Every structure is written in structure tokens, then in C-alpha cells.
Amino acid sequence: DLWRFARPTTLQGQPVQIPGATDLLIHLCAHGAWGPGSPIRWVADCVHLLRADAGEIDWPRLTRQVRNRWMSLPLLATLSFLREEFEMPVPPEVTQALAAGPHRWLERLE
């Protein structure tokens, strides 16, 4: 599914595919929730992505993908943080849907 929504670009003159904005946001937020290292990197990347490509985020698809991967609670935390602390355009309906669950016990534990 990730590559189905990839977008073409070039890297050092070579054509490449990169994840679409929706998948990239999921990836960045997942690293913010679980990744090692400085948390400021994921925030800066998400802020840049949302400022540049907010109109390209497919919020219903993001919600479905996150639920299917049992990542609702980590993404709820990161997306809420981005909206509340950095005034990013994360629709309240998205965080409400992620908060509503369902949530597996392992997801709650993490």
C-alpha cells in the first residue's frame, strides 16, 4: 500500500519514488512515538511536511492505516502534540477517531 501512493521525484538526477505525504506523516509520527534519539527531529520533519503538503494528507486513509496497524494511540499522541503545541492543521475528527479505538492491550501497554 505504501508504494501504491508513492510519488516520483529525482535524487541526484536519478528518478526515484518517495512515500506520499500521508504515508510519510505516519512514518514520521511512528518514529516520534517509538524512535530513539532526539525527539525534536520528528517534530521538525512533521512541521515541515504539514506546512508544505497539508493539502495532500488523506486524513481518512491515515486513520484507516493507523487503525489497521494498531497504532492509534501512538499516532493520537504525536498528532495531538503537533496540533496543540505547534498549531499544525490536524483535524480534530482524526484525533477523535483515533481516541475512540478500538485499542489492543499491547497498544495500550506501549
Coordinates of N, CA, C and O in Angstrom, one line a residue:
D1 N 0.8 -1.2 0.0 CA 0.0 0.0 0.0 C 0.9 1.3 0.0 O 0.5 2.2 -0.6
L2 N 2.0 1.2 0.7 CA 2.9 2.3 0.8 C 3.3 2.8 -0.6 O 3.2 4.0 -1.0
W3 N 3.7 1.9 -1.5 CA 4.2 2.3 -2.8 C 3.1 2.6 -3.8 O 3.4 3.2 -4.8
R4 N 1.9 2.1 -3.5 CA 0.8 2.5 -4.4 C 0.5 4.0 -4.4 O 0.1 4.5 -5.4
F5 N 0.9 4.6 -3.3 CA 0.6 6.1 -3.2 C 1.9 6.9 -3.3 O 2.0 8.1 -2.9
A6 N 3.0 6.2 -3.7 CA 4.3 6.9 -3.8 C 4.3 8.0 -4.9 O 3.4 7.9 -5.8
R7 N 5.2 8.9 -4.8 CA 5.2 10.0 -5.8 C 6.6 10.1 -6.4 O 7.6 9.8 -5.7
P8 N 6.7 10.4 -7.6 CA 8.0 10.4 -8.3 C 8.7 11.7 -8.0 O 8.1 12.8 -7.8
T9 N 10.0 11.6 -7.9 CA 10.9 12.8 -7.8 C 12.3 12.4 -8.3 O 12.4 11.3 -8.9
T10 N 13.2 13.3 -8.2 CA 14.6 12.9 -8.6 C 15.5 13.1 -7.4 O 15.3 14.0 -6.5
L11 N 16.6 12.3 -7.4 CA 17.6 12.4 -6.3 C 18.9 12.3 -7.1 O 19.2 11.3 -7.7
Q12 N 19.7 13.4 -7.0 CA 21.0 13.5 -7.7 C 20.8 13.1 -9.2 O 21.6 12.4 -9.8
G13 N 19.7 13.6 -9.8 CA 19.5 13.5 -11.2 C 18.8 12.1 -11.5 O 18.6 11.9 -12.7
Q14 N 18.6 11.3 -10.6 CA 18.0 9.9 -10.9 C 16.6 9.9 -10.4 O 16.2 10.4 -9.4
P15 N 15.7 9.3 -11.3 CA 14.3 9.2 -10.9 C 14.1 8.2 -9.7 O 14.7 7.1 -9.8
V16 N 13.4 8.6 -8.7 CA 13.1 7.8 -7.6 C 11.6 7.9 -7.2 O 11.0 8.9 -7.6
Q17 N 11.2 7.0 -6.4 CA 9.8 7.1 -5.8 C 10.0 7.4 -4.3 O 10.8 6.7 -3.6
I18 N 9.2 8.3 -3.7 CA 9.2 8.5 -2.3 C 7.7 8.3 -1.8 O 6.8 8.5 -2.5
P19 N 7.6 8.0 -0.5 CA 6.2 7.8 0.0 C 5.4 9.1 -0.1 O 6.0 10.2 -0.1
G20 N 4.1 8.9 -0.3 CA 3.2 10.1 -0.4 C 3.2 10.7 1.0 O 3.6 10.2 2.0
A21 N 2.6 11.9 1.0 CA 2.6 12.7 2.2 C 1.9 12.0 3.4 O 2.3 12.1 4.5
T22 N 0.8 11.3 3.1 CA 0.1 10.6 4.1 C 0.9 9.5 4.8 O 1.0 9.4 6.0
D23 N 1.6 8.7 4.0 CA 2.4 7.6 4.5 C 3.6 8.2 5.2 O 4.1 7.6 6.2
L24 N 4.2 9.2 4.6 CA 5.3 9.8 5.3 C 5.0 10.4 6.6 O 5.8 10.2 7.6
L25 N 3.8 11.0 6.8 CA 3.4 11.5 8.1 C 3.2 10.4 9.1 O 3.7 10.5 10.2
I26 N 2.6 9.3 8.7 CA 2.5 8.1 9.6 C 3.9 7.7 10.0 O 4.1 7.4 11.2
H27 N 4.8 7.5 9.1 CA 6.2 7.1 9.4 C 6.9 8.0 10.4 O 7.5 7.6 11.3
L28 N 6.8 9.3 10.1 CA 7.4 10.3 11.0 C 6.8 10.3 12.4 O 7.6 10.3 13.4
C29 N 5.5 10.2 12.5 CA 4.9 10.2 13.8 C 5.2 8.9 14.5 O 5.4 8.9 15.7
A30 N 5.3 7.8 13.8 CA 5.7 6.5 14.5 C 7.1 6.6 15.0 O 7.3 6.1 16.2
H31 N 8.0 7.2 14.3 CA 9.4 7.4 14.8 C 9.3 8.3 16.0 O 10.1 8.2 17.0
G32 N 8.5 9.3 16.0 CA 8.3 10.2 17.2 C 7.8 9.5 18.4 O 8.2 9.8 19.5
A33 N 6.9 8.5 18.2 CA 6.4 7.8 19.3 C 7.3 6.8 19.8 O 7.4 6.5 21.0
W34 N 8.1 6.1 19.0 CA 8.9 5.0 19.4 C 10.4 5.1 19.1 O 11.2 4.3 19.7
G35 N 10.8 6.0 18.3 CA 12.2 6.1 17.9 C 13.1 6.6 18.9 O 12.8 7.4 19.8
P36 N 14.4 6.1 18.8 CA 15.4 6.6 19.7 C 15.9 7.9 19.3 O 15.6 8.4 18.2
G37 N 16.7 8.5 20.1 CA 17.3 9.8 19.7 C 16.5 11.0 20.1 O 15.6 11.0 20.8
S38 N 16.9 12.1 19.5 CA 16.3 13.4 19.8 C 14.9 13.5 19.3 O 14.7 13.4 18.1
P39 N 14.0 13.8 20.1 CA 12.6 13.9 19.7 C 12.3 15.1 18.8 O 11.4 15.1 18.0
I40 N 13.2 16.1 18.8 CA 13.0 17.3 18.1 C 13.0 17.0 16.6 O 12.4 17.7 15.8
R41 N 13.8 16.0 16.1 CA 13.9 15.7 14.7 C 12.5 15.4 14.1 O 12.2 15.9 13.0
W42 N 11.8 14.5 14.7 CA 10.5 14.1 14.1 C 9.5 15.3 14.1 O 8.7 15.4 13.2
V43 N 9.6 16.1 15.1 CA 8.7 17.3 15.2 C 9.0 18.2 14.0 O 8.1 18.7 13.3
A44 N 10.3 18.5 13.8 CA 10.7 19.4 12.7 C 10.3 18.8 11.4 O 9.8 19.6 10.5
D45 N 10.5 17.5 11.2 CA 10.1 16.9 9.9 C 8.6 17.0 9.7 O 8.1 17.3 8.6
C46 N 7.8 16.7 10.8 CA 6.4 16.8 10.6 C 5.9 18.2 10.4 O 5.0 18.4 9.5
V47 N 6.4 19.1 11.1 CA 6.0 20.5 10.9 C 6.3 20.9 9.4 O 5.5 21.5 8.7
H48 N 7.5 20.6 8.9 CA 7.8 20.9 7.5 C 6.9 20.2 6.6 O 6.4 20.9 5.6
L49 N 6.6 19.0 6.8 CA 5.7 18.2 5.9 C 4.3 18.8 5.9 O 3.7 19.0 4.9
L50 N 3.8 19.1 7.1 CA 2.4 19.7 7.2 C 2.3 21.1 6.6 O 1.3 21.5 6.1
R51 N 3.4 21.8 6.7 CA 3.4 23.2 6.1 C 3.4 23.1 4.6 O 2.8 23.9 3.9
A52 N 4.2 22.2 4.1 CA 4.4 22.1 2.7 C 3.3 21.3 2.0 O 2.9 21.7 0.9
D53 N 2.8 20.2 2.6 CA 1.9 19.3 1.9 C 0.6 19.0 2.7 O 0.0 17.9 2.5
A54 N 0.2 19.9 3.5 CA -1.0 19.6 4.3 C -2.2 19.2 3.4 O -3.0 18.3 3.8
G55 N -2.3 19.9 2.3 CA -3.5 19.6 1.4 C -3.4 18.2 0.8 O -4.4 17.7 0.2
E56 N -2.2 17.6 0.8 CA -2.1 16.2 0.2 C -2.3 15.1 1.2 O -2.3 13.9 0.9
I57 N -2.5 15.4 2.5 CA -2.7 14.4 3.5 C -4.1 13.9 3.3 O -5.1 14.7 3.4
D58 N -4.3 12.6 3.2 CA -5.6 11.9 3.1 C -5.9 11.5 4.5 O -5.5 10.4 4.9
W59 N -6.6 12.3 5.3 CA -6.8 12.0 6.7 C -7.7 10.8 6.9 O -7.4 10.0 7.8
P60 N -8.7 10.5 6.1 CA -9.4 9.3 6.3 C -8.6 8.1 6.1 O -8.6 7.1 6.8
R61 N -7.7 8.1 5.0 CA -6.8 7.0 4.8 C -5.8 6.8 5.9 O -5.5 5.7 6.3
L62 N -5.3 8.0 6.4 CA -4.3 7.9 7.5 C -5.0 7.2 8.7 O -4.4 6.3 9.3
T63 N -6.2 7.6 9.0 CA -6.9 7.0 10.1 C -7.1 5.5 9.9 O -6.9 4.7 10.8
R64 N -7.5 5.1 8.7 CA -7.7 3.6 8.4 C -6.3 2.9 8.5 O -6.3 1.8 9.2
Q65 N -5.3 3.4 8.0 CA -4.0 2.8 8.0 C -3.5 2.6 9.4 O -3.0 1.6 9.8
V66 N -3.6 3.6 10.2 CA -3.2 3.6 11.6 C -4.0 2.6 12.4 O -3.4 1.8 13.2
R67 N -5.3 2.6 12.2 CA -6.1 1.6 12.9 C -5.7 0.2 12.5 O -5.6 -0.7 13.3
N68 N -5.5 -0.1 11.2 CA -5.2 -1.4 10.7 C -3.9 -1.9 11.3 O -3.6 -3.1 11.4
R69 N -3.0 -1.0 11.6 CA -1.7 -1.3 12.1 C -1.6 -1.3 13.7 O -0.6 -1.4 14.2
W70 N -2.7 -1.0 14.3 CA -2.8 -0.9 15.7 C -1.9 0.1 16.3 O -1.2 -0.1 17.2
M71 N -1.9 1.3 15.6 CA -1.0 2.4 16.0 C -1.8 3.6 16.4 O -1.3 4.7 16.5
S72 N -3.1 3.4 16.8 CA -3.9 4.6 17.0 C -3.4 5.4 18.2 O -3.4 6.7 18.1
L73 N -3.1 4.8 19.3 CA -2.7 5.6 20.5 C -1.4 6.3 20.3 O -1.3 7.5 20.6
P74 N -0.3 5.7 19.7 CA 0.9 6.5 19.5 C 0.7 7.6 18.5 O 1.2 8.7 18.7
L75 N -0.1 7.4 17.4 CA -0.4 8.5 16.5 C -1.3 9.5 17.1 O -1.2 10.7 16.8
L76 N -2.2 9.1 18.0 CA -3.0 10.1 18.7 C -2.1 11.0 19.5 O -2.3 12.3 19.5
A77 N -1.2 10.5 20.2 CA -0.3 11.3 21.0 C 0.5 12.3 20.1 O 0.6 13.5 20.4
T78 N 1.1 11.8 19.1 CA 2.0 12.6 18.3 C 1.2 13.7 17.5 O 1.6 14.8 17.4
L79 N 0.1 13.3 16.9 CA -0.7 14.2 16.1 C -1.3 15.3 17.0 O -1.4 16.5 16.7
S80 N -1.8 14.9 18.2 CA -2.3 15.9 19.2 C -1.2 16.9 19.6 O -1.5 18.1 19.7
F81 N 0.0 16.3 19.8 CA 1.1 17.2 20.2 C 1.4 18.2 19.1 O 1.6 19.4 19.4
L82 N 1.4 17.8 17.9 CA 1.7 18.7 16.8 C 0.6 19.7 16.6 O 0.9 20.9 16.4
R83 N -0.7 19.4 16.8 CA -1.8 20.3 16.7 C -1.7 21.3 17.9 O -1.8 22.5 17.7
E84 N -1.6 20.8 19.1 CA -1.7 21.7 20.3 C -0.4 22.5 20.5 O -0.6 23.7 20.9
E85 N 0.8 22.0 20.3 CA 2.0 22.7 20.6 C 2.5 23.5 19.4 O 3.2 24.5 19.6
F86 N 2.2 23.1 18.2 CA 2.7 23.8 17.0 C 1.7 24.3 16.1 O 2.0 24.7 15.0
E87 N 0.4 24.2 16.5 CA -0.7 24.7 15.7 C -0.8 24.1 14.3 O -1.1 24.8 13.3
M88 N -0.4 22.8 14.2 CA -0.5 22.2 12.9 C -1.9 21.8 12.5 O -2.7 21.5 13.4
P89 N -2.2 21.8 11.2 CA -3.6 21.5 10.8 C -4.0 20.1 10.8 O -4.3 19.5 9.8
V90 N -4.0 19.5 12.0 CA -4.5 18.1 12.2 C -6.0 18.2 12.6 O -6.3 18.8 13.6
P91 N -6.9 17.7 11.7 CA -8.3 17.8 12.0 C -8.7 17.1 13.3 O -8.2 16.0 13.6
P92 N -9.5 17.8 14.2 CA -9.9 17.2 15.4 C -10.7 15.9 15.2 O -10.6 15.0 16.1
E93 N -11.3 15.7 14.1 CA -12.0 14.5 13.8 C -11.1 13.3 13.7 O -11.4 12.2 14.1
V94 N -9.9 13.5 13.3 CA -8.9 12.5 13.2 C -8.5 12.0 14.6 O -8.5 10.8 14.9
T95 N -8.1 13.0 15.5 CA -7.7 12.6 16.8 C -8.9 12.0 17.6 O -8.7 11.1 18.4
Q96 N -10.1 12.5 17.3 CA -11.3 11.9 18.0 C -11.5 10.4 17.6 O -11.7 9.5 18.4
A97 N -11.3 10.2 16.3 CA -11.5 8.8 15.7 C -10.4 7.9 16.3 O -10.7 6.7 16.7
L98 N -9.2 8.4 16.4 CA -8.1 7.6 16.9 C -8.3 7.3 18.4 O -8.0 6.2 18.9
A99 N -8.8 8.3 19.1 CA -9.1 8.1 20.6 C -10.2 7.1 20.8 O -10.2 6.4 21.8
A100 N -11.1 7.0 19.9 CA -12.3 6.1 20.1 C -11.9 4.7 20.0 O -12.7 3.8 20.5
G101 N -10.8 4.3 19.4 CA -10.4 2.9 19.3 C -11.0 2.2 18.1 O -11.5 2.8 17.2
P102 N -11.0 0.9 18.2 CA -10.6 0.0 19.3 C -9.0 0.0 19.5 O -8.3 0.4 18.6
H103 N -8.6 -0.3 20.7 CA -7.2 -0.4 21.0 C -6.9 -1.7 21.6 O -7.6 -2.2 22.6
R104 N -5.9 -2.4 21.1 CA -5.4 -3.7 21.6 C -4.7 -3.4 22.9 O -4.2 -2.4 23.2
W105 N -4.6 -4.5 23.8 CA -3.9 -4.3 25.0 C -2.5 -4.0 24.8 O -1.9 -3.2 25.6
L106 N -1.8 -4.6 23.8 CA -0.4 -4.3 23.6 C -0.2 -2.8 23.2 O 0.7 -2.2 23.6
E107 N -1.2 -2.3 22.4 CA -1.1 -0.9 22.0 C -1.2 0.0 23.2 O -0.5 1.0 23.4
R108 N -2.1 -0.3 24.2 CA -2.3 0.5 25.4 C -1.0 0.3 26.3 O -0.6 1.3 26.9
L109 N -0.4 -0.8 26.3 CA 0.8 -1.0 27.1 C 2.0 -0.2 26.6 O 2.7 0.4 27.4
E110 N 2.1 -0.1 25.3 CA 3.2 0.6 24.7 C 3.0 2.1 25.0 O 3.9 2.8 25.2

